[in-house]
Amino acid sequence: MAQQGSQSQAGALAGVRVLDLGGEVAAAYCAALFAANGADVLRIEPPAGDVVRRLPPFAEGVARPEGSGMQMFLDAGKRSLALDHSAPRGAEIVRALARDADLVIEALPPERAEALDLPAAAPDAVHLSLSWFGREGPGRDWRGTDAVAMAAGAFLYPIGPEEGPPLVPGGHQSQINGGLVGYVAAMTALMAREAGDGGARVDLSLAEAQAAYAESGAVRFAYDGVPPRNRKGVNLFPPIAPQTIFPCADGWVGVTCVTPMQWRAMCTLVGAPELADDPRFAASFSRFDNIEALYAELVPRLKTKPAAYWFHEGQKARIPTALVPTMEDLSTLDHLRAREAFGRFEHPDAPAFEAPAIPWKMSGTPPARGGRAPRLGEHGREVLSERLGLSSSDIDALIAQGVLHAPELVA
């Protein structure tokens, strides 16, 4: 008997049925937020596995398509149906499942999404499409990456050394952000549906979601027509100074001084109150214009004590300070531990691990923190039998035709 996902159905979204057709990290993360809040999320993947299963890191000694740490993180609490929906019978099954869903999430290529035409098949469901540049417009067929989305949204241009080039951070930040924005948009549409507006189609561009991070620069240019300043150097963002990461005795601490009171408190904290009255450093603009002299005063003083000291003492003095932990340090931070910010992510074939979980709390219906990710196709027989009434022989025929991957699983 295939095992159910570990997600409890006592969450805030218990009873909500979600179809996760995936295609990218963004769609998988959006659906993961629904799963963590108690929705019944059915992950539909190709018989060979979704792209998420091919993302590192991988557990040693675990045969593909299992063992991806990213798949464990993104699919915790979901059920898996491995189905070839490019085949006519597979497409029919997806449409039938969509008619039984409250929300359909997909990040499929445009031609594949149009061939399925799920909004027409399930007009009462909310349909969320996530793509790099939107389902309409001249860029609808463009492919993207997280770096492309950050560049297209003017997020990268101000970051890096003065002479360039702009710096590109690694990871899937644009897609995680897009998945979170997709969750907000889908919840808005589901609330409208409850109010009687029927199904809705939500078209979300990951590049546009990333462009929201242009924030003050975009607003300033639109408001007064003044082009943004060119890069001034790594961690230099005029007119605020200091606003950077400083070396300490054992690591790094981030410091930002926006107001005169914060700057004066910073001078006192490092044991140099006379710097607050130095005309070179009296105002933020003058501190920025004399940034090398400023750092020559601050860096040697900050190197005398550990980062944790400056962080805690800075917070007491109402100076915006931040620890800069390594990934190894992250899981040991007392604040995150006290807030139970980490969840345990499990898979029947791979070692479990802890990672930051859903980033909010709810008192009456707390979201799940982590959970068990499914094997590929683990719930195929169960889902097709329970939701569509297919018999064992019907399911066996789909497997024989290569439309369905539904392995016999050991509990």
Coordinates of C-alpha atoms in Angstrom, one line a residue:
M1 CA 0.0 0.0 0.0
A2 CA 1.5 3.3 -1.0
Q3 CA 2.1 5.6 2.0
Q4 CA 0.4 8.9 2.4
G5 CA 2.6 12.1 2.5
S6 CA 3.4 13.1 6.1
Q7 CA 1.5 16.4 5.8
S8 CA -1.2 16.7 8.4
Q9 CA -4.6 17.8 7.2
A10 CA -5.2 20.0 10.2
G11 CA -3.7 23.1 8.7
A12 CA -5.3 26.4 7.7
L13 CA -5.9 25.1 4.2
A14 CA -7.2 21.6 5.1
G15 CA -9.7 20.5 2.4
V16 CA -8.1 22.6 -0.4
R17 CA -7.1 20.4 -3.3
V18 CA -4.1 21.6 -5.3
L19 CA -2.7 20.1 -8.5
D20 CA 1.0 20.9 -8.9
L21 CA 2.1 20.4 -12.5
G22 CA 5.5 21.8 -11.7
G23 CA 8.1 22.6 -14.3
E24 CA 10.4 24.8 -12.3
V25 CA 11.4 25.5 -8.7
A26 CA 9.0 28.5 -8.5
A27 CA 5.9 26.3 -9.0
A28 CA 7.2 23.6 -6.7
Y29 CA 7.9 26.1 -3.9
C30 CA 4.5 27.8 -4.3
A31 CA 2.8 24.4 -4.0
A32 CA 5.1 23.6 -1.0
L33 CA 3.6 26.5 0.8
F34 CA 0.1 25.2 0.2
A35 CA 1.2 21.7 1.4
A36 CA 2.8 23.2 4.6
N37 CA -0.5 24.9 5.4
G38 CA -2.5 21.7 5.1
A39 CA -3.7 21.6 1.5
D40 CA -3.9 18.2 -0.3
V41 CA -1.2 18.8 -2.9
L42 CA -0.9 16.3 -5.8
R43 CA 2.4 16.6 -7.6
I44 CA 2.1 15.5 -11.3
E45 CA 5.5 14.7 -12.8
P46 CA 6.7 13.0 -16.0
P47 CA 7.4 9.3 -15.7
A48 CA 11.1 10.0 -15.6
G49 CA 10.7 12.6 -12.9
D50 CA 10.4 16.4 -12.8
V51 CA 13.3 18.8 -13.2
V52 CA 13.4 19.4 -9.5
R53 CA 14.5 15.8 -9.0
R54 CA 17.6 16.5 -11.0
L55 CA 18.8 19.4 -8.8
P56 CA 21.7 19.0 -6.4
P57 CA 22.7 18.2 -3.7
F58 CA 22.2 14.4 -4.0
A59 CA 22.4 11.8 -1.3
E60 CA 25.3 9.3 -1.8
G61 CA 24.3 5.8 -3.0
V62 CA 20.7 6.7 -3.8
A63 CA 19.6 5.8 -7.4
R64 CA 18.1 8.6 -9.5
P65 CA 15.5 9.9 -9.7
E66 CA 15.5 9.8 -5.9
G67 CA 18.0 11.4 -3.5
S68 CA 17.8 15.1 -4.5
G69 CA 17.9 17.3 -1.5
M70 CA 16.0 20.1 -3.3
Q71 CA 13.2 17.6 -4.2
M72 CA 13.0 16.7 -0.5
F73 CA 12.8 20.4 0.4
L74 CA 10.2 21.3 -2.3
D75 CA 8.0 18.3 -2.2
A76 CA 7.6 17.6 1.5
G77 CA 4.0 16.7 2.4
K78 CA 2.9 16.3 -1.3
R79 CA 1.7 13.2 -3.1
S80 CA 3.3 12.1 -6.4
L81 CA 1.7 11.0 -9.6
A82 CA 4.1 10.2 -12.4
L83 CA 2.2 10.6 -15.6
D84 CA 3.0 11.4 -19.3
H85 CA 0.4 14.1 -20.0
S86 CA 1.8 14.6 -23.5
A87 CA 0.0 11.3 -24.3
P88 CA -3.7 11.7 -25.1
R89 CA -4.8 9.4 -22.2
G90 CA -2.4 11.1 -19.8
A91 CA -3.8 14.5 -20.8
E92 CA -7.4 13.2 -20.2
I93 CA -6.4 12.1 -16.7
V94 CA -4.8 15.5 -15.9
R95 CA -8.0 17.3 -17.1
A96 CA -10.2 15.0 -15.0
L97 CA -8.0 15.7 -11.9
A98 CA -8.1 19.4 -12.6
R99 CA -11.9 19.4 -12.5
D100 CA -11.6 18.0 -9.0
A101 CA -9.1 20.6 -7.8
D102 CA -9.5 24.1 -6.3
L103 CA -6.1 25.3 -7.6
V104 CA -3.9 24.3 -10.5
I105 CA -0.3 25.4 -10.5
E106 CA 2.0 25.0 -13.5
A107 CA 5.2 26.4 -15.0
L108 CA 5.0 24.4 -18.2
P109 CA 6.3 25.5 -21.7
P110 CA 3.6 27.5 -23.4
E111 CA 2.8 24.9 -26.0
R112 CA 2.4 22.2 -23.4
A113 CA 0.1 24.3 -21.2
E114 CA -2.0 25.3 -24.2
A115 CA -2.3 21.7 -25.3
L116 CA -3.7 20.7 -21.9
D117 CA -5.9 23.8 -21.8
L118 CA -6.8 23.2 -18.2
P119 CA -8.7 26.5 -17.7
A120 CA -11.3 25.3 -20.3
A121 CA -11.3 21.7 -18.8
A122 CA -11.8 23.0 -15.2
P123 CA -13.3 26.5 -15.4
D124 CA -14.2 26.6 -11.7
A125 CA -10.7 26.1 -10.5
V126 CA -8.1 28.8 -10.0
H127 CA -5.2 28.4 -12.5
L128 CA -1.8 29.9 -11.6
S129 CA 0.8 30.0 -14.5
L130 CA 4.3 30.9 -13.5
S131 CA 6.7 31.6 -16.3
W132 CA 9.9 33.7 -16.8
F133 CA 8.3 36.5 -18.8
G134 CA 4.6 35.9 -18.7
R135 CA 2.1 34.0 -20.8
E136 CA 1.4 37.0 -23.0
G137 CA 3.7 39.5 -24.7
P138 CA 6.8 39.4 -26.9
G139 CA 8.7 37.4 -24.3
R140 CA 6.2 34.6 -23.7
D141 CA 8.4 32.0 -25.4
W142 CA 11.7 33.1 -23.8
R143 CA 13.5 30.8 -21.4
G144 CA 15.1 32.1 -18.3
T145 CA 17.2 31.4 -15.2
D146 CA 17.4 33.0 -11.8
A147 CA 20.3 35.2 -13.0
V148 CA 18.4 36.2 -16.1
A149 CA 15.3 37.2 -14.0
M150 CA 17.5 39.3 -11.7
A151 CA 19.2 41.0 -14.6
A152 CA 16.0 41.7 -16.4
G153 CA 14.4 43.2 -13.3
A154 CA 17.3 45.7 -12.8
F155 CA 18.2 43.9 -9.6
L156 CA 21.8 43.1 -10.5
Y157 CA 23.0 46.4 -12.1
P158 CA 23.8 48.2 -8.8
I159 CA 25.6 45.3 -7.2
G160 CA 29.3 44.8 -7.6
P161 CA 32.7 46.7 -7.9
E162 CA 32.6 50.2 -9.4
E163 CA 34.4 49.1 -12.6
G164 CA 31.9 46.2 -13.0
P165 CA 30.7 43.7 -13.9
P166 CA 27.5 43.4 -11.9
L167 CA 27.6 40.5 -9.5
V168 CA 25.3 37.5 -9.8
P169 CA 24.4 35.6 -6.6
G170 CA 23.9 31.9 -6.9
G171 CA 20.9 29.8 -6.0
H172 CA 17.2 30.0 -6.9
Q173 CA 16.3 33.3 -5.2
S174 CA 14.2 34.6 -8.1
Q175 CA 12.2 31.4 -8.2
I176 CA 11.7 31.2 -4.5
N177 CA 10.5 34.8 -4.6
G178 CA 8.2 34.0 -7.5
G179 CA 6.8 31.0 -5.7
L180 CA 6.0 33.2 -2.7
V181 CA 4.4 35.9 -4.9
G182 CA 2.5 33.1 -6.6
Y183 CA 1.2 31.8 -3.3
V184 CA -0.1 35.3 -2.4
A185 CA -1.8 35.7 -5.9
A186 CA -3.3 32.2 -5.7
M187 CA -4.7 32.8 -2.2
T188 CA -6.2 36.1 -3.4
A189 CA -7.9 34.3 -6.3
L190 CA -9.1 31.5 -4.0
M191 CA -10.7 34.1 -1.6
A192 CA -12.4 35.7 -4.6
R193 CA -13.6 32.2 -5.6
E194 CA -15.1 31.7 -2.2
A195 CA -16.9 35.0 -2.6
G196 CA -18.6 33.7 -5.8
D197 CA -16.3 35.1 -8.5
G198 CA -15.6 31.6 -9.9
G199 CA -12.3 30.4 -11.2
A200 CA -9.6 32.8 -12.3
R201 CA -6.5 32.6 -14.4
V202 CA -3.4 34.2 -12.8
D203 CA -0.5 35.0 -15.1
L204 CA 2.7 35.5 -13.1
S205 CA 6.1 36.6 -14.6
L206 CA 9.1 35.7 -12.5
A207 CA 11.0 38.6 -14.1
E208 CA 8.3 41.0 -13.1
A209 CA 8.2 39.7 -9.5
Q210 CA 11.9 40.3 -9.4
A211 CA 11.6 43.8 -10.7
A212 CA 9.6 44.7 -7.6
Y213 CA 13.0 44.7 -5.8
A214 CA 14.1 47.7 -7.9
E215 CA 11.8 49.5 -5.3
S216 CA 13.4 52.9 -4.3
G217 CA 15.6 53.2 -7.4
A218 CA 12.7 52.7 -9.8
V219 CA 10.4 55.0 -7.8
R220 CA 13.0 57.7 -7.7
F221 CA 13.6 57.6 -11.4
A222 CA 9.9 57.5 -12.2
Y223 CA 9.2 60.4 -9.8
D224 CA 12.0 62.9 -10.6
G225 CA 13.7 61.5 -13.8
V226 CA 17.1 61.3 -12.1
P227 CA 19.0 58.3 -13.3
P228 CA 20.3 56.0 -10.6
R229 CA 23.9 56.4 -9.7
N230 CA 26.4 53.9 -11.1
R231 CA 27.9 51.3 -8.8
K232 CA 30.3 52.8 -6.2
G233 CA 31.8 49.6 -5.1
V234 CA 31.0 46.4 -3.2
N235 CA 28.5 47.1 -0.4
L236 CA 28.5 50.8 -1.2
F237 CA 25.0 52.3 -1.6
P238 CA 24.9 56.1 -1.5
P239 CA 23.9 58.1 0.4
I240 CA 24.0 55.8 3.4
A241 CA 27.3 55.2 5.1
P242 CA 28.3 53.1 6.8
Q243 CA 26.1 50.4 5.2
T244 CA 28.4 47.4 4.8
I245 CA 29.7 44.2 6.3
F246 CA 32.7 44.6 8.6
P247 CA 35.4 42.0 9.6
C248 CA 35.4 41.2 13.3
A249 CA 37.7 39.1 15.5
D250 CA 36.0 35.8 14.4
G251 CA 33.7 36.6 11.5
W252 CA 31.6 39.4 10.1
V253 CA 28.9 41.9 11.2
G254 CA 26.6 44.0 9.1
V255 CA 26.2 47.7 10.1
T256 CA 23.8 50.3 8.8
C257 CA 23.6 53.9 10.2
V258 CA 20.8 55.9 8.6
T259 CA 20.0 58.5 11.3
P260 CA 22.4 60.9 13.2
M261 CA 21.4 59.1 16.4
Q262 CA 22.5 55.8 15.0
W263 CA 25.8 57.2 13.9
R264 CA 26.5 58.8 17.2
A265 CA 25.6 55.5 19.0
M266 CA 28.0 53.6 16.6
C267 CA 30.9 55.9 17.5
T268 CA 30.3 55.5 21.2
L269 CA 30.0 51.7 20.8
V270 CA 33.4 51.4 19.1
G271 CA 35.0 53.6 21.7
A272 CA 35.5 56.6 19.5
P273 CA 32.8 59.2 20.4
E274 CA 34.9 62.0 18.9
L275 CA 34.2 60.6 15.4
A276 CA 30.6 61.8 15.6
D277 CA 31.8 65.4 15.7
D278 CA 34.4 65.0 13.0
P279 CA 33.3 67.2 10.1
R280 CA 34.3 64.5 7.6
F281 CA 31.7 62.1 9.2
A282 CA 29.1 64.6 10.4
A283 CA 26.4 63.7 7.8
S284 CA 25.7 60.6 5.7
F285 CA 26.7 62.2 2.4
S286 CA 30.1 63.4 3.9
R287 CA 30.7 60.0 5.4
F288 CA 30.1 58.4 2.0
D289 CA 32.5 61.0 0.3
N290 CA 35.1 60.0 2.9
I291 CA 34.4 56.3 3.0
E292 CA 38.0 55.2 3.0
A293 CA 38.9 57.4 5.9
L294 CA 35.7 56.2 7.7
Y295 CA 36.6 52.5 7.3
A296 CA 40.2 53.2 8.4
E297 CA 38.7 54.4 11.7
L298 CA 36.1 51.6 12.1
V299 CA 37.7 48.4 10.8
P300 CA 40.6 48.2 13.3
R301 CA 38.2 48.8 16.2
L302 CA 35.6 46.3 15.1
K303 CA 38.3 43.6 14.6
T304 CA 39.0 43.7 18.4
K305 CA 35.8 41.8 19.4
P306 CA 33.7 38.9 18.1
A307 CA 30.8 39.5 15.7
A308 CA 28.2 38.4 18.3
Y309 CA 29.4 41.1 20.7
W310 CA 29.0 43.9 18.1
F311 CA 25.6 42.4 17.0
H312 CA 24.1 42.2 20.5
E313 CA 25.6 45.5 21.8
G314 CA 24.6 47.3 18.6
Q315 CA 21.1 46.1 18.9
K316 CA 21.0 47.3 22.5
A317 CA 22.2 50.7 21.3
R318 CA 19.5 50.7 18.6
I319 CA 22.0 50.5 15.8
P320 CA 20.9 48.3 12.8
T321 CA 23.4 45.4 13.1
A322 CA 23.2 41.9 11.7
L323 CA 25.3 38.7 12.1
V324 CA 26.6 37.3 8.8
P325 CA 26.5 33.6 9.5
T326 CA 27.9 30.8 7.3
M327 CA 25.5 28.0 6.3
E328 CA 27.1 26.0 9.1
D329 CA 26.4 28.7 11.6
L330 CA 22.9 29.3 10.5
S331 CA 21.3 26.3 12.2
T332 CA 22.9 27.3 15.5
L333 CA 21.6 30.8 15.8
D334 CA 19.8 31.1 19.1
H335 CA 17.0 33.4 17.7
L336 CA 16.1 31.0 14.9
R337 CA 16.3 28.0 17.2
A338 CA 14.0 29.7 19.8
R339 CA 11.5 30.4 17.0
E340 CA 11.7 26.8 15.7
A341 CA 12.5 28.2 12.2
F342 CA 13.9 24.9 11.0
G343 CA 12.0 21.8 9.8
R344 CA 13.1 18.2 9.2
F345 CA 12.9 17.1 5.6
E346 CA 12.6 13.3 5.0
H347 CA 12.5 10.8 2.2
P348 CA 12.2 7.0 2.5
D349 CA 15.4 6.4 0.5
A350 CA 17.7 9.3 1.6
P351 CA 19.0 10.7 4.8
A352 CA 16.9 13.4 6.5
F353 CA 18.1 16.9 7.1
E354 CA 17.1 20.2 8.7
A355 CA 16.6 23.4 6.7
P356 CA 14.7 26.7 7.2
A357 CA 11.0 25.9 6.8
I358 CA 7.9 28.0 6.1
P359 CA 8.7 31.6 7.3
W360 CA 5.6 32.4 9.2
K361 CA 3.6 31.2 12.2
M362 CA -0.1 30.8 12.9
S363 CA -1.5 30.3 16.3
G364 CA -4.5 28.1 15.7
T365 CA -3.5 26.2 12.6
P366 CA 0.3 26.1 12.6
P367 CA 1.9 25.2 9.3
A368 CA 4.0 22.0 9.0
R369 CA 7.7 22.5 9.4
G370 CA 9.3 20.1 6.9
G371 CA 7.8 16.7 6.2
R372 CA 8.2 13.6 4.1
A373 CA 8.8 13.9 0.3
P374 CA 7.4 11.2 -1.9
R375 CA 9.1 8.8 -4.2
L376 CA 8.4 9.3 -7.9
G377 CA 4.9 8.0 -8.6
E378 CA 4.4 6.8 -5.1
H379 CA 0.7 7.7 -5.0
G380 CA -0.3 6.9 -8.6
R381 CA -2.4 3.9 -7.9
E382 CA -4.0 5.4 -4.8
V383 CA -4.9 8.7 -6.6
L384 CA -6.3 7.2 -9.8
S385 CA -8.4 4.7 -7.9
E386 CA -9.8 7.1 -5.3
R387 CA -10.3 10.2 -7.4
L388 CA -11.1 8.8 -10.8
G389 CA -12.4 5.3 -9.9
L390 CA -9.9 3.5 -12.1
S391 CA -9.6 -0.3 -11.5
S392 CA -6.4 -2.1 -11.0
S393 CA -6.5 -3.5 -14.5
D394 CA -7.0 0.1 -15.9
I395 CA -4.0 1.3 -14.0
D396 CA -1.9 -1.7 -15.1
A397 CA -2.8 -0.9 -18.7
L398 CA -1.6 2.7 -18.3
I399 CA 1.7 1.4 -16.9
A400 CA 2.1 -1.1 -19.8
Q401 CA 1.5 1.8 -22.3
G402 CA 4.2 3.9 -20.6
V403 CA 1.6 6.6 -19.6
L404 CA 2.0 6.0 -15.9
H405 CA 4.9 5.2 -13.6
A406 CA 3.5 3.6 -10.4
P407 CA 6.0 1.3 -8.8
E408 CA 5.1 -1.3 -6.3
L409 CA 6.3 0.2 -3.0
V410 CA 7.4 -1.3 0.2
A411 CA 6.0 0.4 3.3

